[in-house]
mmCIF file of N, CA and C in Angstrom:
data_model
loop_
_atom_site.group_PDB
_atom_site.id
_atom_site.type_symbol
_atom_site.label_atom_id
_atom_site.label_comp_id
_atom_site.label_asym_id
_atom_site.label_seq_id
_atom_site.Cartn_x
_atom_site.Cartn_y
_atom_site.Cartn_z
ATOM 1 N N UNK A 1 -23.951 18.814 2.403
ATOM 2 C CA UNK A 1 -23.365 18.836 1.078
ATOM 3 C C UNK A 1 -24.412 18.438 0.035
ATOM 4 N N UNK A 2 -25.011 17.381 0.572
ATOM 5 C CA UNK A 2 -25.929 16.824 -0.776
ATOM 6 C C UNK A 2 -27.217 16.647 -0.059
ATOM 7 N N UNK A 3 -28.650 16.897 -0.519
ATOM 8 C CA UNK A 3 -29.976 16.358 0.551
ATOM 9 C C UNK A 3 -30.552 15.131 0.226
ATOM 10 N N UNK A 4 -30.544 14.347 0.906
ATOM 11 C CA UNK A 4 -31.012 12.730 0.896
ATOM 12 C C UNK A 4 -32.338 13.244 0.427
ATOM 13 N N UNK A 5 -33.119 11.985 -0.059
ATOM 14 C CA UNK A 5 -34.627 12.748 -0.335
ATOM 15 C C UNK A 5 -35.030 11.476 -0.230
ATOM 16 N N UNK A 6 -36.153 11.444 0.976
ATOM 17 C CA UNK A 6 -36.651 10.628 1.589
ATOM 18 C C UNK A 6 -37.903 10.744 2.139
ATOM 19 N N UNK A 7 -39.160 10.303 1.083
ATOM 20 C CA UNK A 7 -40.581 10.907 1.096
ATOM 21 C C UNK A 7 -41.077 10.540 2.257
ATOM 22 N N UNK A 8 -41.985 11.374 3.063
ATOM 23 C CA UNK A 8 -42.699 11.170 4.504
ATOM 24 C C UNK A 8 -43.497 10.103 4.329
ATOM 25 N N UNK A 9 -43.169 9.179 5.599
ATOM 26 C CA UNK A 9 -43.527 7.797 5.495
ATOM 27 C C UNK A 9 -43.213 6.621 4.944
ATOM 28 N N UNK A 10 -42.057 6.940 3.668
ATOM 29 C CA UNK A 10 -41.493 5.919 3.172
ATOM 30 C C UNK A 10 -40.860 5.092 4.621
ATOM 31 N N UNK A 11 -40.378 4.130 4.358
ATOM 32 C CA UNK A 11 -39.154 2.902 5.371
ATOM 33 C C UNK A 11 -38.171 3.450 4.670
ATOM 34 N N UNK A 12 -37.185 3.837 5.240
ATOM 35 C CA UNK A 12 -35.799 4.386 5.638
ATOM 36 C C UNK A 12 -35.207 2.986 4.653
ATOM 37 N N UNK A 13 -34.124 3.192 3.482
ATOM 38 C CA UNK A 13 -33.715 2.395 2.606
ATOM 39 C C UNK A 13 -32.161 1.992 3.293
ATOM 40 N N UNK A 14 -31.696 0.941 3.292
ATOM 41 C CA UNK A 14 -30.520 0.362 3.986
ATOM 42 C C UNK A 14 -29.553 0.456 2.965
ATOM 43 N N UNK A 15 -28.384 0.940 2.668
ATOM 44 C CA UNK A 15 -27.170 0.993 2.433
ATOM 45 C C UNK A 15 -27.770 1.823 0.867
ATOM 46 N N UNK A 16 -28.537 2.488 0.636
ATOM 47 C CA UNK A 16 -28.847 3.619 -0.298
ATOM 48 C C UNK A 16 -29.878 4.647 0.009
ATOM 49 N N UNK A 17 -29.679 5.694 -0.702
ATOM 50 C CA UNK A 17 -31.117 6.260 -0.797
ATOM 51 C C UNK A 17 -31.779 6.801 -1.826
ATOM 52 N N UNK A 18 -33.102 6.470 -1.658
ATOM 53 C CA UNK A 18 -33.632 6.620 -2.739
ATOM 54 C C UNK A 18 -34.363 7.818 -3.406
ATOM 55 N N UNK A 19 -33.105 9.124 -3.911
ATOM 56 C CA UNK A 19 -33.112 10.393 -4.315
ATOM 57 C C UNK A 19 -31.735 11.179 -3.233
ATOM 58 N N UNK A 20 -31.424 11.656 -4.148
ATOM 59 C CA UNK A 20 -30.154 12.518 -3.927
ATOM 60 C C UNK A 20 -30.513 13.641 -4.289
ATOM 61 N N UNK A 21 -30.080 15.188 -4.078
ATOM 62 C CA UNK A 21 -30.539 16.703 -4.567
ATOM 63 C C UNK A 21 -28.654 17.437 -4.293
ATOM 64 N N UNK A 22 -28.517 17.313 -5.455
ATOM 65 C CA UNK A 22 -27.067 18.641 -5.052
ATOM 66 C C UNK A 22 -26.906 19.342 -6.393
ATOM 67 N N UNK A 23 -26.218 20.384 -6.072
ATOM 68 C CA UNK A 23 -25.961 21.262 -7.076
ATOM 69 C C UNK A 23 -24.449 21.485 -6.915
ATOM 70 N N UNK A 24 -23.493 21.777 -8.387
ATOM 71 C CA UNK A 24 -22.020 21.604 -8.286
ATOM 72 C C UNK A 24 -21.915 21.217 -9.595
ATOM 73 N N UNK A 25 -20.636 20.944 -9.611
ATOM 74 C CA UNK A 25 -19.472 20.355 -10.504
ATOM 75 C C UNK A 25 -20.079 18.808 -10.721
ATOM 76 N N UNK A 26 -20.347 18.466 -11.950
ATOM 77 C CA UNK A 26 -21.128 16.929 -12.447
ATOM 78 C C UNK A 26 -19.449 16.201 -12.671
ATOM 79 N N UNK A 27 -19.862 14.833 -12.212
ATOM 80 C CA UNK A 27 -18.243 14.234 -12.212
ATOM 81 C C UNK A 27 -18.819 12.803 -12.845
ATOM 82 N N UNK A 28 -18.911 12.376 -14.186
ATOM 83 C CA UNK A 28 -19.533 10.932 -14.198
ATOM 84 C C UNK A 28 -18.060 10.040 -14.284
ATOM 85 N N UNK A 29 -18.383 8.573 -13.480
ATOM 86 C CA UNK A 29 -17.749 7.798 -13.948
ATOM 87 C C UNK A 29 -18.085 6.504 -14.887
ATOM 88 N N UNK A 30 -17.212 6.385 -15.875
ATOM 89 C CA UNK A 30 -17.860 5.428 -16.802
ATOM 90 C C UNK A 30 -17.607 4.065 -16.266
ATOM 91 N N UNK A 31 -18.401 2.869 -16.558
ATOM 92 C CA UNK A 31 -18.230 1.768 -15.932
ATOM 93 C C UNK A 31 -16.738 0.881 -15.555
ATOM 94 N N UNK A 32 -16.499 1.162 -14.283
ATOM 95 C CA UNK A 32 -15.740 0.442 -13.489
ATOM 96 C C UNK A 32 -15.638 -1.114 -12.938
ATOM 97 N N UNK A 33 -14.733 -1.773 -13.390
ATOM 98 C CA UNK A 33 -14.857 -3.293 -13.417
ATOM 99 C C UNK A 33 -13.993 -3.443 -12.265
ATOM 100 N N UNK A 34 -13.612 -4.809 -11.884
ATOM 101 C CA UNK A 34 -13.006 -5.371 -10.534
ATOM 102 C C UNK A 34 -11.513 -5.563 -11.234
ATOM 103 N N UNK A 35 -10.623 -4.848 -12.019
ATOM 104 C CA UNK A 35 -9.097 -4.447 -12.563
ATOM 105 C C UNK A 35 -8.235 -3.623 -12.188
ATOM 106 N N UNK A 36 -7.002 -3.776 -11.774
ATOM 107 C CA UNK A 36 -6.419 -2.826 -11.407
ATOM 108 C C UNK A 36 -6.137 -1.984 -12.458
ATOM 109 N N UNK A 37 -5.062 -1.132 -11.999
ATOM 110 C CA UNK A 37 -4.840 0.373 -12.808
ATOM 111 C C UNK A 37 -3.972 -0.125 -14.512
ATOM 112 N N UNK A 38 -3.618 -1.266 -14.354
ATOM 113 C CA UNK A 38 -3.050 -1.642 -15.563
ATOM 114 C C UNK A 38 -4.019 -2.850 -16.505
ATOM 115 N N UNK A 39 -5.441 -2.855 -15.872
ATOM 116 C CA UNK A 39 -6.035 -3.701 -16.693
ATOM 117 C C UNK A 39 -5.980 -5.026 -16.149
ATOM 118 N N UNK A 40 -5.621 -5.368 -15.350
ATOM 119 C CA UNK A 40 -5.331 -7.229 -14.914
ATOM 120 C C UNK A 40 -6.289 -7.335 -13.712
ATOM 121 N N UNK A 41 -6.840 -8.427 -13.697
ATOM 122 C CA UNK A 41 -7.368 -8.898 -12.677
ATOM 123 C C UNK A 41 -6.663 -9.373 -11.767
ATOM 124 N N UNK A 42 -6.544 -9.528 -10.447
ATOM 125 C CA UNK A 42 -5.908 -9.738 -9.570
ATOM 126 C C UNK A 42 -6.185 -10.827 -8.442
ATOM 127 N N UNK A 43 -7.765 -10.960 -8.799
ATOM 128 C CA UNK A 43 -8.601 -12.085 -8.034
ATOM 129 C C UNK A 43 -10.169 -12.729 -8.937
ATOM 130 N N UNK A 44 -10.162 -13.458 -8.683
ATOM 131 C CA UNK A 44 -12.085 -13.931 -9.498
ATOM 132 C C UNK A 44 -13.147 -14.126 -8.333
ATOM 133 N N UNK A 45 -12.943 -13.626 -6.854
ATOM 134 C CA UNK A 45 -13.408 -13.443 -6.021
ATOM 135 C C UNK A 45 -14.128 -12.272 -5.930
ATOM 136 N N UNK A 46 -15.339 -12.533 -5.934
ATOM 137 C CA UNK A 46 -16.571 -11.198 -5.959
ATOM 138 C C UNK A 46 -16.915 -10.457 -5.348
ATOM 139 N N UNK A 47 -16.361 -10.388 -3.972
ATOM 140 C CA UNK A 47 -16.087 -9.678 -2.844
ATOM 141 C C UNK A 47 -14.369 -8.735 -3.141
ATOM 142 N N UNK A 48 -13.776 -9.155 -3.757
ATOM 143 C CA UNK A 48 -12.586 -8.974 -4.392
ATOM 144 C C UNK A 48 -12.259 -7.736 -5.309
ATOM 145 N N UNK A 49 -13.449 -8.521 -6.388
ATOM 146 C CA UNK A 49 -13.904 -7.749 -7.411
ATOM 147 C C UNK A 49 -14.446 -6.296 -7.056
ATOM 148 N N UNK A 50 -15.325 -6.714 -6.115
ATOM 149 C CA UNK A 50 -16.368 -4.929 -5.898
ATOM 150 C C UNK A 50 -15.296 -4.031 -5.160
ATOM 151 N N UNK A 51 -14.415 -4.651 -4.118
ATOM 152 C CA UNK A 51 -13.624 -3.848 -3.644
ATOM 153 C C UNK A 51 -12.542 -3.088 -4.490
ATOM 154 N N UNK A 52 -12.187 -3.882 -5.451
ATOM 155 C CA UNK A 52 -11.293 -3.426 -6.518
ATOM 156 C C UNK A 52 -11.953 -2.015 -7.387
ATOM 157 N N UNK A 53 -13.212 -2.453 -7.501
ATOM 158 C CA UNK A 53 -14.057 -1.739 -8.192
ATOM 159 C C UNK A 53 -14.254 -0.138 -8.096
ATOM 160 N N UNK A 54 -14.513 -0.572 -6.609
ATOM 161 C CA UNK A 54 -14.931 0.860 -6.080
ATOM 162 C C UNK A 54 -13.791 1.706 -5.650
ATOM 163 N N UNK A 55 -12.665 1.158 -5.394
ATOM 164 C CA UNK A 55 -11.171 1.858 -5.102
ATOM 165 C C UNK A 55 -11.023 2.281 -6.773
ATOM 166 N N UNK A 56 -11.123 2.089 -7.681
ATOM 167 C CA UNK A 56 -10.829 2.165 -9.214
ATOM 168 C C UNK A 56 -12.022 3.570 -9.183
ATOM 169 N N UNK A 57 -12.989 3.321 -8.620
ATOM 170 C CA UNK A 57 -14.328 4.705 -8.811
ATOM 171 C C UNK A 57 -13.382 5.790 -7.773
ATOM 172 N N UNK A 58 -13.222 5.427 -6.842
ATOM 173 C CA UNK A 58 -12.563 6.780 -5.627
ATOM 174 C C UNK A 58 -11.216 7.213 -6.481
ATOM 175 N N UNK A 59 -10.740 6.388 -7.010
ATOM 176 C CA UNK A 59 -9.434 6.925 -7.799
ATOM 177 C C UNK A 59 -9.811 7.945 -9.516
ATOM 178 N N UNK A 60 -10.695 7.792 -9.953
ATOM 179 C CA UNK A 60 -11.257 8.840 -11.157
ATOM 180 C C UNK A 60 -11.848 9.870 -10.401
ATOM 181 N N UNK A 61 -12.328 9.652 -9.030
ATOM 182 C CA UNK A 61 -12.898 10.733 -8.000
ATOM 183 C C UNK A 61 -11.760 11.424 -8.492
ATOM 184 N N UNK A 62 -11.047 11.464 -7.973
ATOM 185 C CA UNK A 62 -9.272 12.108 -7.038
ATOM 186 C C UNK A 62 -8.892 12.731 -8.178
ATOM 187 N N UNK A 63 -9.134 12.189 -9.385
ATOM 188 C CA UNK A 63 -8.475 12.973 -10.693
ATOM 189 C C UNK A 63 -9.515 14.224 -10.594
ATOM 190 N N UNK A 64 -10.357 14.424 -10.458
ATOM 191 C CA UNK A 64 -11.604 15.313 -10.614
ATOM 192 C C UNK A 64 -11.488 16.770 -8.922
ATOM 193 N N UNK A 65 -10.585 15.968 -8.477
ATOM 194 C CA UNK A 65 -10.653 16.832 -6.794
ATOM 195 C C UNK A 65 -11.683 16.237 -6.107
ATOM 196 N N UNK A 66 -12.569 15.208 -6.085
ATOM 197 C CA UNK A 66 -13.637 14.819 -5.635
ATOM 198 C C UNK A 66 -13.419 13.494 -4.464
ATOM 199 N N UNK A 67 -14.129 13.548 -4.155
ATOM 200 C CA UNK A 67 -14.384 11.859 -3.142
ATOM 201 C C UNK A 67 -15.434 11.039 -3.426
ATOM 202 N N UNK A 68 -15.692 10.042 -2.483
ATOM 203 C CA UNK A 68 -16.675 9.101 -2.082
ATOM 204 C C UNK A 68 -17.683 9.397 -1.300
ATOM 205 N N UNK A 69 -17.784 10.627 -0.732
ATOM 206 C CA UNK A 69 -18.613 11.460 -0.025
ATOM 207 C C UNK A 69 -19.097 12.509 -1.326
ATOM 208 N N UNK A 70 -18.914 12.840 -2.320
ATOM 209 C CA UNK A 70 -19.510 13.373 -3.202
ATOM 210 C C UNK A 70 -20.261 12.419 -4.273
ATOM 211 N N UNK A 71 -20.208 11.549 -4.513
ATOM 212 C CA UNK A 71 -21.012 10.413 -5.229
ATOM 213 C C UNK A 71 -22.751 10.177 -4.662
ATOM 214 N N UNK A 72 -23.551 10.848 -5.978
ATOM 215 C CA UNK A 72 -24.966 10.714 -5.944
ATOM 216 C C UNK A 72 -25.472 9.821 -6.443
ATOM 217 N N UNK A 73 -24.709 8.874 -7.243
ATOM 218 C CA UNK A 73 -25.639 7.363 -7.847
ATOM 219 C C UNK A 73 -25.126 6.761 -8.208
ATOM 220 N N UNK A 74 -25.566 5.796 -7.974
ATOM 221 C CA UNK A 74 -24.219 4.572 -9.042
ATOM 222 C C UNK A 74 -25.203 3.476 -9.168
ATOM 223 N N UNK A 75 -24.842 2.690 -10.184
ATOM 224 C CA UNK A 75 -25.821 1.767 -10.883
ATOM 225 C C UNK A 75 -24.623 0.427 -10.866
ATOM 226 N N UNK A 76 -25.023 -0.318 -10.211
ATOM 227 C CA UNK A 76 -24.329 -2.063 -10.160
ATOM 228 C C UNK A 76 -24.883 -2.536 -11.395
ATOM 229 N N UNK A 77 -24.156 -3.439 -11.950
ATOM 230 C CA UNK A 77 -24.479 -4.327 -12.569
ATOM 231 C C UNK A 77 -23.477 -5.967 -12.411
ATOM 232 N N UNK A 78 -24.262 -6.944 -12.439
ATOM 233 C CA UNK A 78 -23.325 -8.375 -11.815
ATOM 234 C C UNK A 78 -24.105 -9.301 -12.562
ATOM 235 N N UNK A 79 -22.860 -10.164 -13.305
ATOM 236 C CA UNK A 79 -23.669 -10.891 -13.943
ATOM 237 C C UNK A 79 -23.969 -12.650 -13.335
ATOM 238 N N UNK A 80 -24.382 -12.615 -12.152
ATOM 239 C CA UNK A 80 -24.751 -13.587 -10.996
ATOM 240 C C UNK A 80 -25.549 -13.171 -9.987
ATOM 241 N N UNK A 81 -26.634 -12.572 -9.957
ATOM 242 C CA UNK A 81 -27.620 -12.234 -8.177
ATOM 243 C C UNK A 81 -27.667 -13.230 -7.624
ATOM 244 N N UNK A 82 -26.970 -14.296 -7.554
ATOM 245 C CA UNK A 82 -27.275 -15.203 -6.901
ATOM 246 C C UNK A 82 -25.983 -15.098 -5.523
ATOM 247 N N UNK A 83 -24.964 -14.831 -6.879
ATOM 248 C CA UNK A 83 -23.426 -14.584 -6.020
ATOM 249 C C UNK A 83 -23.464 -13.395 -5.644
ATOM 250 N N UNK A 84 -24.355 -12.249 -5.896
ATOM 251 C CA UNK A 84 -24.305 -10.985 -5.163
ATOM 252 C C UNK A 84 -24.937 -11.351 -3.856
ATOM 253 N N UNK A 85 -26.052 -11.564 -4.044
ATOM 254 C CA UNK A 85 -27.095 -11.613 -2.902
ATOM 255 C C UNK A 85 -25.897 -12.693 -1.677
ATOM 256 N N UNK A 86 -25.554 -13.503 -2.029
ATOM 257 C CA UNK A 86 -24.966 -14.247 -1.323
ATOM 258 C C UNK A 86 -23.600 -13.815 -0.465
ATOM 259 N N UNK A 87 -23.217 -12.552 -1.052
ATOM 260 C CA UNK A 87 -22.291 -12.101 -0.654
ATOM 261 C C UNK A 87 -22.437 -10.474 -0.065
ATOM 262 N N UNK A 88 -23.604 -10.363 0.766
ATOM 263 C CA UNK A 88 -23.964 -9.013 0.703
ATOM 264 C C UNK A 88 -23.189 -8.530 1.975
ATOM 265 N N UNK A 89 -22.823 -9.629 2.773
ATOM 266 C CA UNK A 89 -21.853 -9.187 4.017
ATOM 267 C C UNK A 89 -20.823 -8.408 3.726
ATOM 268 N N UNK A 90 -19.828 -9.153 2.772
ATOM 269 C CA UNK A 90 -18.370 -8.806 2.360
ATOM 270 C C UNK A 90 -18.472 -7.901 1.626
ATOM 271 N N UNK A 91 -19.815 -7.479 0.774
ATOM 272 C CA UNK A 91 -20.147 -6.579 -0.127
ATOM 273 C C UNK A 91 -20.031 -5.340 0.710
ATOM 274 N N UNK A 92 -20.955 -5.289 1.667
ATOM 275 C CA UNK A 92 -20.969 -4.119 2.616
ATOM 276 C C UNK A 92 -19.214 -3.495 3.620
ATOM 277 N N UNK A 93 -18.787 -4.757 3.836
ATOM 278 C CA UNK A 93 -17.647 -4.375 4.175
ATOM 279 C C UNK A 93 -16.648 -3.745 3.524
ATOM 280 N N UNK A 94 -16.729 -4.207 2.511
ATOM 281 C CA UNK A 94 -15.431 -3.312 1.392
ATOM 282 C C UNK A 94 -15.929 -2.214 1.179
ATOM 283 N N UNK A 95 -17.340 -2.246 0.817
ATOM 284 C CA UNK A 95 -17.976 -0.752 0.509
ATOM 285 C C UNK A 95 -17.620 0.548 1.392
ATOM 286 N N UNK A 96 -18.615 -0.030 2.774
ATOM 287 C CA UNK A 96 -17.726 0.823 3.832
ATOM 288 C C UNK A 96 -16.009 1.120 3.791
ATOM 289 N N UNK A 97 -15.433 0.299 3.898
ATOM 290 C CA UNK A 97 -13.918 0.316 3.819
ATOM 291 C C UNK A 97 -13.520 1.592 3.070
ATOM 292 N N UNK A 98 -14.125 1.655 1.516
ATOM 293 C CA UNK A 98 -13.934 2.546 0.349
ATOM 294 C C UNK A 98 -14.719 3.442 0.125
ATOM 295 N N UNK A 99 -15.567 3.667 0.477
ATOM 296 C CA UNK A 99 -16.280 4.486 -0.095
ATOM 297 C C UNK A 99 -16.925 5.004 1.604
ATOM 298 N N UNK A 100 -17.129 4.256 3.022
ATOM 299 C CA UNK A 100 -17.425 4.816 4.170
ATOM 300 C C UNK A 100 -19.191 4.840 4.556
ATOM 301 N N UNK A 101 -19.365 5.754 4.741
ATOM 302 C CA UNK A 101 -20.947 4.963 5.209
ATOM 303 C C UNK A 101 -21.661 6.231 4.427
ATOM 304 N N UNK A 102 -21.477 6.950 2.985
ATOM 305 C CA UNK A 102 -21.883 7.049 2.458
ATOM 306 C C UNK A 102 -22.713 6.373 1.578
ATOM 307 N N UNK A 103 -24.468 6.846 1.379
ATOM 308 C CA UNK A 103 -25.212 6.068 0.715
ATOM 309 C C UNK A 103 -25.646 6.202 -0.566
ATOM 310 N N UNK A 104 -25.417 6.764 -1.475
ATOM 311 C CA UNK A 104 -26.142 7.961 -3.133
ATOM 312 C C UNK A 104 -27.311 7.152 -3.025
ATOM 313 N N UNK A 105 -27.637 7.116 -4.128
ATOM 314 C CA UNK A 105 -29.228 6.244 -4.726
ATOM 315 C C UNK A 105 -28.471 5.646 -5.754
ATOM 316 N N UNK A 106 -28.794 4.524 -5.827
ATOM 317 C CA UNK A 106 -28.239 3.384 -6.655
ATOM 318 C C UNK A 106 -29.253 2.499 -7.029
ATOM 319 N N UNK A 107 -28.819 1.772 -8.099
ATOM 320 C CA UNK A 107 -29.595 0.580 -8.720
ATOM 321 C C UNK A 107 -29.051 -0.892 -8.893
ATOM 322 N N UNK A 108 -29.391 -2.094 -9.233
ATOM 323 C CA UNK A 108 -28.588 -2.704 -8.857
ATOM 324 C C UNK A 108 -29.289 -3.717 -10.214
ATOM 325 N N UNK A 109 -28.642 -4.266 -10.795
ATOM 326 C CA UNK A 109 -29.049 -5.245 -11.993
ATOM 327 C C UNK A 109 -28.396 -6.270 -12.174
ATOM 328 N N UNK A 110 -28.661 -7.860 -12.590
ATOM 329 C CA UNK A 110 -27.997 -8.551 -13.143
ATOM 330 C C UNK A 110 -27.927 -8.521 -14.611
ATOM 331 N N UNK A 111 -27.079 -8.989 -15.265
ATOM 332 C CA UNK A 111 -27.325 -8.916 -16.712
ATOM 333 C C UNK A 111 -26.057 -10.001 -17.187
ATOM 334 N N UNK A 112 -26.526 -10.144 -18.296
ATOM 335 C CA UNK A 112 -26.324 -11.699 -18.805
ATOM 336 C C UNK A 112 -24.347 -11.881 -18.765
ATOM 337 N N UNK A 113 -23.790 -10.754 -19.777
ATOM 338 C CA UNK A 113 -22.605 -10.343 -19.653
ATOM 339 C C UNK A 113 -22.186 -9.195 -19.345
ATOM 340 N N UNK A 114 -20.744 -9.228 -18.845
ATOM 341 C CA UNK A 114 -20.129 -7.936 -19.290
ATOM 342 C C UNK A 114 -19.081 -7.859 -20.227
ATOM 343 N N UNK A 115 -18.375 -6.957 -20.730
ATOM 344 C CA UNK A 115 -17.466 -6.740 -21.793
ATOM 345 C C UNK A 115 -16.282 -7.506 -21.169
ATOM 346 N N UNK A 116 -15.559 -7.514 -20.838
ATOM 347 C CA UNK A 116 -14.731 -7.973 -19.439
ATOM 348 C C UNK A 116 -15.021 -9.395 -19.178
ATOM 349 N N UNK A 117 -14.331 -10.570 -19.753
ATOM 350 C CA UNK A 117 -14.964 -11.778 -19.277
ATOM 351 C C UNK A 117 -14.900 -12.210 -17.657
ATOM 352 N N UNK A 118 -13.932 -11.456 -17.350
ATOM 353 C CA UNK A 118 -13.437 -12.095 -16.455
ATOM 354 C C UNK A 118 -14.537 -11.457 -15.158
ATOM 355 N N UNK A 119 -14.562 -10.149 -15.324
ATOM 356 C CA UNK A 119 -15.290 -9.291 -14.634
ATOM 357 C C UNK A 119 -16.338 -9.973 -13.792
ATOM 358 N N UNK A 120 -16.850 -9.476 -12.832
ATOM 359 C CA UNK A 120 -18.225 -10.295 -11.960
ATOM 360 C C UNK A 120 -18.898 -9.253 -11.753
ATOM 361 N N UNK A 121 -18.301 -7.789 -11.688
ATOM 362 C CA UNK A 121 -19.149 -6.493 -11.343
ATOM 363 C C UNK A 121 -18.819 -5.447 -12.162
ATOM 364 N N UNK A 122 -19.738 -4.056 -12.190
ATOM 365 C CA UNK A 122 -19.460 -2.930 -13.257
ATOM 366 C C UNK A 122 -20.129 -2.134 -12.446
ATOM 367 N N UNK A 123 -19.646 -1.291 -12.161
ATOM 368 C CA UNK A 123 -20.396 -0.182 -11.265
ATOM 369 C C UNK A 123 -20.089 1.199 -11.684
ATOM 370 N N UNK A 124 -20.958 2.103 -12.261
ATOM 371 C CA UNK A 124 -21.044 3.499 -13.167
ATOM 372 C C UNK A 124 -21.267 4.505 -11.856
ATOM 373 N N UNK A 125 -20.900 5.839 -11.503
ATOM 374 C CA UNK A 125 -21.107 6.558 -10.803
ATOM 375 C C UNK A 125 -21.134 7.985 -11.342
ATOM 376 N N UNK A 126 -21.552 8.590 -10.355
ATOM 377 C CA UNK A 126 -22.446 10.201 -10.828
ATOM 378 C C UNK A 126 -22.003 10.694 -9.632
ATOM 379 N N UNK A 127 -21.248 11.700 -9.153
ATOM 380 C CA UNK A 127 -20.986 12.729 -8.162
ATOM 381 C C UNK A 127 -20.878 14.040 -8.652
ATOM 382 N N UNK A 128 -21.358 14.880 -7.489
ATOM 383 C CA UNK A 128 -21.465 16.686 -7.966
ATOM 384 C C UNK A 128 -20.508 17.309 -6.761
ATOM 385 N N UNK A 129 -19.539 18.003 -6.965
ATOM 386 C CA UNK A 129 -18.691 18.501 -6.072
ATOM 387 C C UNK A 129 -19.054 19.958 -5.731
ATOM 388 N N UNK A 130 -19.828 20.316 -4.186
ATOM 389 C CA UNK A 130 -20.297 21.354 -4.134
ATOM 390 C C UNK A 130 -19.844 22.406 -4.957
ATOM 391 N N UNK A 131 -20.418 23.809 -4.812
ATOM 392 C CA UNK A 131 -20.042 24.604 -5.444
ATOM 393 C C UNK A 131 -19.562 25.699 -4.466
#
């Protein structure tokens, strides 16, 4: 569906990769916080949060006809690396859970706030639905 792009000799990147190649239907999602469908937070748990997050990204998929297997990038942003890094177990588990052992190319940033006080994560995504 999509070609990983993975230069000869690079080290093989763990839970991303670094370059995606597809052609299709462009599907962006605009930044996704740890809220359910009516706006409320439901937990302040950051493992909580990303899972919320990324079920909120697979659900603007679904409006589009798309999945979590069509997603080429997504860009994290958390305003704690301390509490990300620390939580990269539970991070990976929900991920898988939601999104499966799909990898896009992603980026990952802390930054000071988000709009969202409550928020701990924001995660933006880019998928192309073959053609």
């Amino acid at each position: 569906m999509h070609t990983i792009l993975q230069p000869e000799g690079w080290a093989k990147p763990v839970g991303y990769a670094n370059g995606v190649a597809a052609r299709g239907q462009l599907v962006f999602v605009g930044g996704q916080v740890g809220w359910n469908g009516q706006c409320q937070f439901e937990t302040d748990d950051f493992v909580g949060q990303v899972r919320q997050t990324l079920q909120n990204i697979v659900a603007v998929l679904a409006e589009a006809g798309a999945g979590p297997q069509h997603i080429t990038s997504m860009t994290w942003y958390f305003t704690d690396k301390a509490e990300y890094l620390a939580n990269l177990r539970g991070i990976g588990e929900a991920y898988r859970e939601v999104i499966g052992r799909h990898f896009p190319a992603m980026a990952a940033m802390q930054v000071v706030a988000l709009v969202e006080d409550r928020a701990k994560v924001e995660i933006q995504a880019t998928a192309v639905i073959p053609e």
